[in-house]
Amino acid sequence: MSKRKQIDLSIDKIEEQEKYIEAIHRMNEGLFNRTGYRKSYFCTTFGCQMNEHDSEMLINMLEAMGYVQALSEDQADLVIYNTCAVRENAELKVYGNLGHLKSIKKKRPDMKIVVCGCMMQQPHVVEEIKKKYRHVDLIFGTHNLYKFPELLESTFNRDKIIVDVWDVDGEVVEGLKSNRKFEIKAFVNIMYGCNNFCTYCIVPYTRGRERSRKPGDIIDEIRSLVKDGTKEVTLLGQNVNSYGKTLEDDQKISFAQLLREVNKIDGLERIRFMTSHPKDISDDVIYAMRDCDKVCEFLHLPFQAGSTSLLKKMNRHYTKEDYLKIIEKAKREIPNLAFSTDIMIGFPGETDQDVDDTIDICEQVRYDSAFTFIYSKRRGTPAAKMLDQVPDDVKHQRFERVLEVVNRISGEKNANYLGKTLEVLVEGASKKNEAVLTGKSRHNKTVNFTGGDKSMIGKLVQVKITDPKSFSLNGELVK
């Protein structure tokens, strides 16, 4: 499809949905004018930053339709669960929440319940909801987010559940606006989907294959955000290092080149990105991080397991040695670089020696933080069919062993910041103490500090660290 046709198609789809937004807005305004009552929504997001960003777009549509945010799902006229299929716990929470709403819906039959996102891309999940949670009004998936206003409108005069889940990924629809959680920080999708098919992961089946956004659309979005006050952007993709591979020849650039282009945007202060896949991160990306002053000295690089044999079973396409060479290169080019990672415990066939290899990587790299989790079967993935599943009690013992190492190293890394002065982007007041401000350093450290006031929110300030904690840093403003 030509660039011109893609643009026209996105415009047509957005214009069509704006008609439904306007129609629902008129209906809600009419209700308010007659009764003084505003309809409300409550949106709960499960999963990753991609899901968070999808929810930001859904909320923007809802508020354009005249809905206001409710204090709780029990009070809301419309409840949305934007779901995640990666972890079993997230799925169980969704089912539990839906069960909780059943009695509330009986008392308030006009309440609308919407379930969307990655879980809905799995046919067995949709059948489960249709069978056991008939009080749900609408189900849709990850590929037709832009159709939400149209789908919502169709629930108003129907008692039966509406299901609109696409089993294929289509073109990227541009022009969807977001209601950002933070005005000063924003997620920006640079691509959708994943081509890696790790044996434990459901994402390629729920998010589809890789599709990169055109660089011009990404740059335009970020410029618009900066104009509205955004200081920091996080570029999002399941594997940002694959960015650009699906672009047409006249648009094709690499992720490293994109970083350099975003770095040129006037008024933008900071750039972050996630997630990087070790098999695809290039020297050019590391050099771009080194050279671009706005790219933060922070790299999230999941290794999942320290054992080369397990990595092969996971279909990760790198070895333990490959991973450590990447880390060594990054440390050499960017000496003050901070690292975070993902660590999976209990993958089928895992041995005590494999866990030793994982701990060895933690000790060598010395991560500032790590998301450590226990493997759970995901229906439809090759790993779920493997016969050598690890018993739950063994998984938990190994998990605690690794977590102890991760937390110890994190505390030791933070202790090294005592007496140092860090640049902090102020995000707001601490939830625990209004007199304390909080923000993030370039190394993604949460920094709480005294000596400032709320006029500093959205600004970069210098903070001297006086009391490092295991998972955050406390300090005082340098005036």
Short mmCIF file of C-alpha atoms in Angstrom, two decimals:
data_model
loop_
_atom_site.label_atom_id
_atom_site.label_comp_id
_atom_site.label_asym_id
_atom_site.label_seq_id
_atom_site.Cartn_x
_atom_site.Cartn_y
_atom_site.Cartn_z
CA MET A 1 0.00 0.00 0.00
CA SER A 2 1.34 3.44 -0.89
CA LYS A 3 2.08 6.06 1.78
CA ARG A 4 -0.72 8.28 0.42
CA LYS A 5 -3.30 5.49 0.59
CA GLN A 6 -2.21 4.60 4.14
CA ILE A 7 -2.66 8.22 5.25
CA ASP A 8 -6.10 8.42 3.60
CA LEU A 9 -7.16 5.14 5.22
CA SER A 10 -6.13 6.34 8.71
CA ILE A 11 -7.97 9.65 8.19
CA ASP A 12 -11.12 7.86 7.01
CA LYS A 13 -11.12 5.51 10.01
CA ILE A 14 -10.53 8.29 12.54
CA GLU A 15 -13.21 10.50 10.95
CA GLU A 16 -15.69 7.61 11.05
CA GLN A 17 -15.06 7.03 14.76
CA GLU A 18 -15.31 10.75 15.52
CA LYS A 19 -18.91 10.59 14.28
CA TYR A 20 -19.68 7.99 16.95
CA ILE A 21 -17.81 10.01 19.58
CA GLU A 22 -19.90 13.07 18.73
CA ALA A 23 -23.15 11.07 18.79
CA ILE A 24 -22.42 9.63 22.25
CA HIS A 25 -21.26 13.04 23.48
CA ARG A 26 -24.61 14.58 22.42
CA MET A 27 -26.47 11.81 24.22
CA ASN A 28 -24.47 12.29 27.43
CA GLU A 29 -24.81 16.09 27.27
CA GLY A 30 -28.56 15.69 26.84
CA LEU A 31 -28.69 13.52 29.97
CA PHE A 32 -26.64 16.08 31.90
CA ASN A 33 -28.83 18.98 30.77
CA ARG A 34 -31.96 17.12 31.84
CA THR A 35 -30.75 15.66 35.13
CA GLY A 36 -27.43 17.26 36.09
CA TYR A 37 -25.87 13.77 36.08
CA ARG A 38 -22.59 13.01 34.35
CA LYS A 39 -21.93 9.44 33.24
CA SER A 40 -18.66 8.05 34.56
CA TYR A 41 -16.04 5.48 33.60
CA PHE A 42 -13.44 3.41 35.42
CA CYS A 43 -10.57 1.92 33.43
CA THR A 44 -8.23 -0.72 34.87
CA THR A 45 -5.07 -1.66 32.97
CA PHE A 46 -3.22 -4.94 33.34
CA GLY A 47 0.19 -5.58 31.82
CA CYS A 48 2.91 -3.61 30.12
CA GLN A 49 3.52 -0.04 28.97
CA MET A 50 1.90 -0.88 25.61
CA ASN A 51 -1.34 -1.64 27.46
CA GLU A 52 -0.97 1.54 29.50
CA HIS A 53 -0.66 3.55 26.32
CA ASP A 54 -3.70 1.82 24.78
CA SER A 55 -5.67 2.77 27.90
CA GLU A 56 -4.56 6.39 27.52
CA MET A 57 -6.16 6.37 24.05
CA LEU A 58 -9.35 4.71 25.31
CA ILE A 59 -9.66 7.30 28.10
CA ASN A 60 -9.20 10.12 25.62
CA MET A 61 -12.13 8.74 23.60
CA LEU A 62 -14.27 8.33 26.72
CA GLU A 63 -13.70 11.89 27.89
CA ALA A 64 -14.39 13.19 24.38
CA MET A 65 -17.70 11.30 24.63
CA GLY A 66 -18.57 13.18 27.82
CA TYR A 67 -17.68 10.60 30.47
CA VAL A 68 -15.88 11.59 33.67
CA GLN A 69 -13.65 9.38 35.79
CA ALA A 70 -15.34 7.51 38.67
CA LEU A 71 -13.69 6.93 42.02
CA SER A 72 -14.25 3.17 41.82
CA GLU A 73 -15.55 0.54 39.43
CA ASP A 74 -18.56 -0.07 41.72
CA GLN A 75 -19.73 3.52 41.12
CA ALA A 76 -18.97 3.72 37.39
CA ASP A 77 -21.50 3.66 34.56
CA LEU A 78 -18.89 2.11 32.29
CA VAL A 79 -16.09 -0.23 33.39
CA ILE A 80 -13.19 -1.18 31.12
CA TYR A 81 -10.66 -3.91 31.78
CA ASN A 82 -7.71 -3.64 29.40
CA THR A 83 -6.18 -7.07 29.80
CA CYS A 84 -2.79 -8.78 29.65
CA ALA A 85 -2.17 -12.37 28.58
CA VAL A 86 1.51 -12.64 29.55
CA ARG A 87 1.06 -13.62 33.22
CA GLU A 88 -1.47 -16.02 34.74
CA ASN A 89 -1.97 -13.72 37.74
CA ALA A 90 -3.22 -10.91 35.51
CA GLU A 91 -5.79 -13.23 33.90
CA LEU A 92 -7.03 -14.47 37.27
CA LYS A 93 -7.48 -10.87 38.46
CA VAL A 94 -9.62 -10.08 35.41
CA TYR A 95 -11.88 -13.06 36.04
CA GLY A 96 -12.11 -12.15 39.72
CA ASN A 97 -13.06 -8.55 38.92
CA LEU A 98 -15.69 -9.67 36.41
CA GLY A 99 -17.18 -11.97 39.03
CA HIS A 100 -17.33 -9.07 41.49
CA LEU A 101 -19.26 -6.92 38.99
CA LYS A 102 -21.99 -9.52 38.43
CA SER A 103 -24.04 -8.58 41.50
CA ILE A 104 -23.48 -4.86 40.88
CA LYS A 105 -24.74 -5.18 37.32
CA LYS A 106 -27.91 -6.86 38.62
CA LYS A 107 -28.63 -3.80 40.76
CA ARG A 108 -27.60 -1.38 37.99
CA PRO A 109 -28.47 -3.05 34.65
CA ASP A 110 -27.54 0.10 32.68
CA MET A 111 -23.89 -0.30 33.69
CA LYS A 112 -21.68 -1.19 30.71
CA ILE A 113 -18.81 -3.67 31.16
CA VAL A 114 -16.10 -3.75 28.50
CA VAL A 115 -13.19 -6.20 28.29
CA CYS A 116 -10.45 -5.60 25.74
CA GLY A 117 -6.74 -6.15 25.13
CA CYS A 118 -4.44 -9.14 24.83
CA MET A 119 -6.48 -11.75 26.68
CA MET A 120 -9.29 -11.22 24.20
CA GLN A 121 -7.09 -12.32 21.29
CA GLN A 122 -7.28 -15.87 22.66
CA PRO A 123 -10.46 -17.67 21.49
CA HIS A 124 -10.69 -19.86 24.60
CA VAL A 125 -10.76 -16.73 26.80
CA VAL A 126 -13.58 -15.18 24.78
CA GLU A 127 -15.57 -18.43 25.05
CA GLU A 128 -14.95 -18.52 28.81
CA ILE A 129 -16.33 -15.00 29.23
CA LYS A 130 -19.33 -15.66 26.99
CA LYS A 131 -20.14 -18.78 29.00
CA LYS A 132 -19.47 -17.66 32.60
CA TYR A 133 -19.68 -13.85 32.53
CA ARG A 134 -22.74 -13.07 30.48
CA HIS A 135 -23.12 -9.71 32.17
CA VAL A 136 -20.22 -8.39 30.03
CA ASP A 137 -21.46 -6.07 27.27
CA LEU A 138 -18.49 -5.76 24.89
CA ILE A 139 -15.33 -7.68 24.00
CA PHE A 140 -12.71 -6.44 21.55
CA GLY A 141 -9.02 -7.10 21.00
CA THR A 142 -5.75 -5.32 20.30
CA HIS A 143 -6.06 -4.67 16.57
CA ASN A 144 -9.24 -2.55 16.42
CA LEU A 145 -8.80 -0.12 19.30
CA TYR A 146 -9.86 2.79 17.09
CA LYS A 147 -13.34 1.20 16.72
CA PHE A 148 -14.16 1.51 20.43
CA PRO A 149 -16.68 4.39 20.07
CA GLU A 150 -18.58 2.53 17.35
CA LEU A 151 -18.60 -0.71 19.34
CA LEU A 152 -19.70 1.07 22.51
CA GLU A 153 -22.58 2.75 20.66
CA SER A 154 -23.74 -0.66 19.44
CA THR A 155 -24.17 -1.88 23.04
CA PHE A 156 -26.81 0.72 23.92
CA ASN A 157 -29.73 -1.07 22.31
CA ARG A 158 -28.61 -4.67 22.69
CA ASP A 159 -28.84 -7.04 25.64
CA LYS A 160 -26.44 -9.66 24.29
CA ILE A 161 -22.67 -9.48 24.47
CA ILE A 162 -20.95 -7.98 21.44
CA VAL A 163 -17.67 -9.57 20.33
CA ASP A 164 -15.41 -7.91 17.76
CA VAL A 165 -11.96 -9.52 17.87
CA TRP A 166 -9.75 -9.50 14.78
CA ASP A 167 -7.39 -12.44 14.40
CA VAL A 168 -5.02 -10.59 12.09
CA ASP A 169 -3.00 -7.42 12.53
CA GLY A 170 -3.73 -4.65 10.07
CA GLU A 171 -2.08 -1.41 9.14
CA VAL A 172 -1.12 1.09 11.83
CA VAL A 173 -3.93 3.60 12.29
CA GLU A 174 -2.49 7.06 12.96
CA GLY A 175 -4.27 9.97 14.58
CA LEU A 176 -5.55 8.39 17.81
CA LYS A 177 -5.12 10.87 20.64
CA SER A 178 -4.13 9.95 24.18
CA ASN A 179 -5.05 11.16 27.64
CA ARG A 180 -1.58 11.02 29.14
CA LYS A 181 -1.15 10.11 32.81
CA PHE A 182 1.68 12.62 33.14
CA GLU A 183 1.84 15.83 31.13
CA ILE A 184 5.62 15.94 31.48
CA LYS A 185 6.22 12.31 30.44
CA ALA A 186 4.71 10.32 27.60
CA PHE A 187 4.79 6.87 26.04
CA VAL A 188 5.17 6.87 22.27
CA ASN A 189 4.66 3.67 20.30
CA ILE A 190 7.19 3.31 17.51
CA MET A 191 6.05 -0.17 16.46
CA TYR A 192 3.50 -2.85 17.21
CA GLY A 193 3.69 -6.63 17.41
CA CYS A 194 6.56 -9.09 17.65
CA ASN A 195 8.25 -11.60 15.32
CA ASN A 196 10.38 -13.43 17.88
CA PHE A 197 8.10 -16.27 19.06
CA CYS A 198 9.90 -17.04 22.30
CA THR A 199 8.52 -20.41 23.36
CA TYR A 200 7.02 -19.07 26.61
CA CYS A 201 5.44 -15.91 25.19
CA ILE A 202 1.92 -15.28 23.93
CA VAL A 203 2.60 -11.74 22.64
CA PRO A 204 3.05 -12.56 18.89
CA TYR A 205 -0.35 -14.26 19.00
CA THR A 206 -2.09 -11.37 20.79
CA ARG A 207 -0.29 -8.32 19.37
CA GLY A 208 0.42 -9.72 15.91
CA ARG A 209 3.52 -9.45 13.77
CA GLU A 210 5.87 -6.47 13.73
CA ARG A 211 4.61 -3.25 12.13
CA SER A 212 6.74 -0.11 12.40
CA ARG A 213 5.26 3.37 12.41
CA LYS A 214 6.64 5.79 9.86
CA PRO A 215 9.43 7.95 11.32
CA GLY A 216 7.70 11.17 10.27
CA ASP A 217 4.56 10.23 12.23
CA ILE A 218 6.65 9.47 15.32
CA ILE A 219 8.57 12.76 15.07
CA ASP A 220 5.37 14.74 14.52
CA GLU A 221 3.73 13.15 17.56
CA ILE A 222 6.70 13.92 19.79
CA ARG A 223 6.92 17.52 18.56
CA SER A 224 3.23 17.92 19.37
CA LEU A 225 3.77 16.47 22.85
CA VAL A 226 6.71 18.79 23.50
CA LYS A 227 4.60 21.74 22.40
CA ASP A 228 2.06 20.71 25.07
CA GLY A 229 4.72 20.52 27.80
CA THR A 230 6.17 17.01 27.59
CA LYS A 231 9.80 16.85 28.74
CA GLU A 232 10.47 13.10 28.49
CA VAL A 233 9.33 10.41 26.06
CA THR A 234 9.66 6.64 26.27
CA LEU A 235 9.76 4.98 22.86
CA LEU A 236 7.80 1.72 23.03
CA GLY A 237 7.93 -1.54 21.14
CA GLN A 238 8.00 -5.24 21.96
CA ASN A 239 11.48 -5.18 20.40
CA VAL A 240 12.56 -1.64 19.56
CA ASN A 241 15.81 -2.88 18.02
CA SER A 242 13.77 -4.35 15.15
CA TYR A 243 12.28 -0.95 14.35
CA GLY A 244 12.19 -0.05 10.67
CA LYS A 245 12.32 -3.52 9.15
CA THR A 246 8.73 -3.36 7.84
CA LEU A 247 8.96 0.19 6.46
CA GLU A 248 8.94 0.84 2.75
CA ASP A 249 12.31 1.64 1.20
CA ASP A 250 11.72 5.40 1.00
CA GLN A 251 10.90 5.46 4.74
CA LYS A 252 13.34 2.87 6.04
CA ILE A 253 15.59 3.88 8.93
CA SER A 254 17.03 1.87 11.82
CA PHE A 255 16.27 2.29 15.51
CA ALA A 256 19.67 3.92 16.04
CA GLN A 257 18.88 6.46 13.32
CA LEU A 258 15.47 7.12 14.87
CA LEU A 259 17.10 7.85 18.23
CA ARG A 260 19.35 10.40 16.58
CA GLU A 261 16.37 12.07 14.85
CA VAL A 262 14.32 12.25 18.05
CA ASN A 263 17.36 13.69 19.83
CA LYS A 264 17.19 16.72 17.49
CA ILE A 265 13.71 17.78 18.65
CA ASP A 266 13.89 21.20 20.31
CA GLY A 267 12.41 21.38 23.80
CA LEU A 268 12.61 17.66 24.49
CA GLU A 269 14.79 16.95 27.53
CA ARG A 270 14.96 13.18 27.85
CA ILE A 271 14.54 10.01 25.77
CA ARG A 272 14.04 6.49 27.09
CA PHE A 273 13.09 3.29 25.27
CA MET A 274 11.96 -0.25 25.90
CA THR A 275 12.10 -3.10 25.31
CA SER A 276 15.41 -4.17 23.75
CA HIS A 277 16.00 -7.75 22.65
CA PRO A 278 19.62 -8.91 23.13
CA LYS A 279 19.68 -10.73 19.78
CA ASP A 280 18.98 -7.50 17.88
CA ILE A 281 20.64 -4.70 19.82
CA SER A 282 23.43 -3.34 17.60
CA ASP A 283 26.62 -1.43 18.16
CA ASP A 284 24.91 1.47 16.36
CA VAL A 285 22.24 1.62 19.08
CA ILE A 286 24.92 1.70 21.79
CA TYR A 287 26.79 4.44 19.88
CA ALA A 288 23.56 6.43 19.52
CA MET A 289 22.98 6.17 23.27
CA ARG A 290 26.53 7.40 23.84
CA ASP A 291 26.31 10.29 21.39
CA CYS A 292 22.76 11.58 21.97
CA ASP A 293 22.68 13.90 24.96
CA LYS A 294 18.94 13.44 25.52
CA VAL A 295 19.04 9.63 25.65
CA CYS A 296 19.14 8.63 29.31
CA GLU A 297 21.97 6.48 30.68
CA PHE A 298 19.63 3.57 31.33
CA LEU A 299 19.22 0.31 29.42
CA HIS A 300 16.52 -2.29 30.04
CA LEU A 301 17.90 -5.48 28.51
CA PRO A 302 16.02 -8.67 29.51
CA PHE A 303 18.13 -11.81 29.65
CA GLN A 304 15.37 -14.09 31.07
CA ALA A 305 17.79 -16.92 31.99
CA GLY A 306 21.53 -17.18 32.48
CA SER A 307 21.78 -20.68 31.05
CA THR A 308 22.63 -21.02 27.34
CA SER A 309 20.77 -24.33 27.17
CA LEU A 310 17.61 -22.76 28.60
CA LEU A 311 17.94 -19.76 26.30
CA LYS A 312 17.96 -22.17 23.36
CA LYS A 313 14.77 -23.85 24.62
CA MET A 314 13.25 -20.39 25.00
CA ASN A 315 14.12 -19.59 21.35
CA ARG A 316 15.98 -16.44 22.40
CA HIS A 317 18.77 -16.69 19.77
CA TYR A 318 21.69 -15.66 21.97
CA THR A 319 23.97 -17.33 24.51
CA LYS A 320 25.05 -16.31 27.99
CA GLU A 321 28.38 -15.25 26.50
CA ASP A 322 26.68 -13.18 23.77
CA TYR A 323 24.67 -11.33 26.38
CA LEU A 324 27.67 -10.53 28.57
CA LYS A 325 29.59 -9.22 25.54
CA ILE A 326 26.74 -6.75 24.86
CA ILE A 327 26.87 -5.58 28.47
CA GLU A 328 30.65 -5.22 28.33
CA LYS A 329 30.41 -3.16 25.12
CA ALA A 330 27.70 -0.91 26.58
CA LYS A 331 29.66 -0.34 29.81
CA ARG A 332 32.80 0.50 27.84
CA GLU A 333 31.05 3.06 25.62
CA ILE A 334 28.81 4.52 28.37
CA PRO A 335 30.71 4.12 31.68
CA ASN A 336 27.90 5.43 33.94
CA LEU A 337 25.14 3.32 32.31
CA ALA A 338 22.48 1.81 34.61
CA PHE A 339 20.89 -1.54 33.76
CA SER A 340 17.60 -3.28 34.45
CA THR A 341 16.40 -6.64 33.23
CA ASP A 342 13.72 -9.35 33.28
CA ILE A 343 14.48 -12.71 34.92
CA MET A 344 12.29 -15.78 34.55
CA ILE A 345 12.44 -18.55 37.15
CA GLY A 346 11.04 -22.05 36.67
CA PHE A 347 11.07 -22.45 32.90
CA PRO A 348 10.55 -26.12 31.90
CA GLY A 349 13.72 -28.16 32.35
CA GLU A 350 15.40 -25.60 34.62
CA THR A 351 18.03 -27.08 36.95
CA ASP A 352 19.87 -25.74 39.99
CA GLN A 353 22.89 -25.20 37.74
CA ASP A 354 20.77 -23.05 35.42
CA VAL A 355 19.78 -20.92 38.41
CA ASP A 356 23.48 -20.63 39.34
CA ASP A 357 24.12 -19.30 35.81
CA THR A 358 21.34 -16.74 36.24
CA ILE A 359 22.80 -15.57 39.54
CA ASP A 360 26.23 -15.39 37.91
CA ILE A 361 24.90 -12.93 35.30
CA CYS A 362 23.32 -10.84 38.07
CA GLU A 363 26.64 -10.70 39.92
CA GLN A 364 28.61 -9.79 36.78
CA VAL A 365 26.25 -7.16 35.40
CA ARG A 366 25.07 -5.77 38.76
CA TYR A 367 21.60 -4.58 37.78
CA ASP A 368 20.14 -1.46 39.31
CA SER A 369 16.76 -3.19 39.22
CA ALA A 370 15.25 -6.40 37.89
CA PHE A 371 11.74 -7.65 37.28
CA THR A 372 11.97 -11.21 38.60
CA PHE A 373 8.99 -13.50 38.01
CA ILE A 374 7.94 -17.14 38.07
CA TYR A 375 7.19 -18.89 34.77
CA SER A 376 3.55 -19.76 34.23
CA LYS A 377 2.09 -21.78 31.37
CA ARG A 378 0.48 -19.77 28.60
CA ARG A 379 -1.97 -21.80 26.56
CA GLY A 380 -1.00 -21.80 22.88
CA THR A 381 2.75 -21.50 23.47
CA PRO A 382 5.26 -24.33 22.84
CA ALA A 383 6.57 -24.17 26.42
CA ALA A 384 3.14 -25.04 27.81
CA LYS A 385 3.41 -28.45 26.11
CA MET A 386 6.91 -29.25 27.39
CA LEU A 387 6.94 -32.30 29.65
CA ASP A 388 9.68 -31.25 32.08
CA GLN A 389 7.65 -28.66 34.02
CA VAL A 390 9.24 -27.52 37.29
CA PRO A 391 7.18 -28.16 40.48
CA ASP A 392 5.69 -25.02 42.05
CA ASP A 393 7.49 -25.42 45.38
CA VAL A 394 10.84 -25.66 43.59
CA LYS A 395 10.02 -22.57 41.50
CA HIS A 396 9.28 -20.54 44.62
CA GLN A 397 12.44 -21.66 46.41
CA ARG A 398 14.58 -20.69 43.41
CA PHE A 399 12.68 -17.42 42.99
CA GLU A 400 13.42 -16.37 46.58
CA ARG A 401 17.08 -17.27 46.10
CA VAL A 402 17.43 -15.10 42.99
CA LEU A 403 15.35 -12.27 44.45
CA GLU A 404 17.64 -12.07 47.47
CA VAL A 405 20.64 -11.56 45.18
CA VAL A 406 18.83 -9.01 42.99
CA ASN A 407 17.67 -6.96 45.99
CA ARG A 408 21.10 -7.05 47.63
CA ILE A 409 22.81 -5.74 44.51
CA SER A 410 20.14 -3.06 44.01
CA GLY A 411 20.75 -1.83 47.56
CA GLU A 412 24.51 -1.82 47.04
CA LYS A 413 24.16 0.13 43.78
CA ASN A 414 21.96 2.73 45.46
CA ALA A 415 24.40 3.09 48.37
CA ASN A 416 27.02 4.30 45.90
CA TYR A 417 24.92 7.42 45.22
CA LEU A 418 25.46 8.80 48.74
CA GLY A 419 26.81 12.35 48.44
CA LYS A 420 26.36 12.50 44.66
CA THR A 421 24.31 15.16 42.90
CA LEU A 422 21.78 13.95 40.32
CA GLU A 423 19.64 15.66 37.70
CA VAL A 424 15.99 14.93 38.57
CA LEU A 425 12.87 15.53 36.46
CA VAL A 426 10.30 16.55 39.09
CA GLU A 427 7.02 14.66 38.69
CA GLY A 428 5.06 15.82 41.71
CA ALA A 429 4.66 15.66 45.47
CA SER A 430 5.28 12.42 47.35
CA LYS A 431 2.13 10.47 48.19
CA LYS A 432 3.40 10.03 51.74
CA ASN A 433 4.40 13.64 52.40
CA GLU A 434 3.21 16.71 50.48
CA ALA A 435 6.33 18.62 51.58
CA VAL A 436 8.54 16.12 49.73
CA LEU A 437 8.89 16.21 45.95
CA THR A 438 9.62 13.14 43.84
CA GLY A 439 10.98 12.46 40.38
CA LYS A 440 13.33 10.34 38.31
CA SER A 441 17.03 10.63 37.65
CA ARG A 442 18.47 9.94 34.21
CA HIS A 443 19.38 6.48 35.55
CA ASN A 444 15.67 5.83 36.25
CA LYS A 445 16.14 6.09 40.02
CA THR A 446 13.18 7.32 42.05
CA VAL A 447 14.45 10.37 43.96
CA ASN A 448 12.54 11.95 46.85
CA PHE A 449 13.83 15.31 48.06
CA THR A 450 13.17 18.29 50.29
CA GLY A 451 13.86 21.97 49.81
CA GLY A 452 11.64 22.54 46.79
CA ASP A 453 8.03 23.47 46.05
CA LYS A 454 5.36 22.47 43.55
CA SER A 455 6.41 25.21 41.13
CA MET A 456 9.30 22.89 40.25
CA ILE A 457 7.02 20.15 38.86
CA GLY A 458 8.02 19.50 35.25
CA LYS A 459 11.45 21.04 35.70
CA LEU A 460 14.94 19.56 35.86
CA VAL A 461 16.64 20.21 39.19
CA GLN A 462 19.84 19.14 40.93
CA VAL A 463 19.45 16.97 44.03
CA LYS A 464 22.19 15.85 46.43
CA ILE A 465 21.62 12.32 47.74
CA THR A 466 21.75 12.19 51.53
CA ASP A 467 19.96 8.93 52.35
CA PRO A 468 19.99 6.12 49.78
CA LYS A 469 17.42 3.35 50.33
CA SER A 470 17.22 -0.11 48.75
CA PHE A 471 14.68 0.92 46.12
CA SER A 472 14.81 4.73 46.09
CA LEU A 473 17.06 7.69 46.91
CA ASN A 474 16.38 10.51 49.34
CA GLY A 475 18.07 13.87 49.06
CA GLU A 476 17.88 17.63 49.26
CA LEU A 477 17.60 20.29 46.57
CA VAL A 478 20.83 21.94 45.50
CA LYS A 479 20.07 25.67 45.31
#
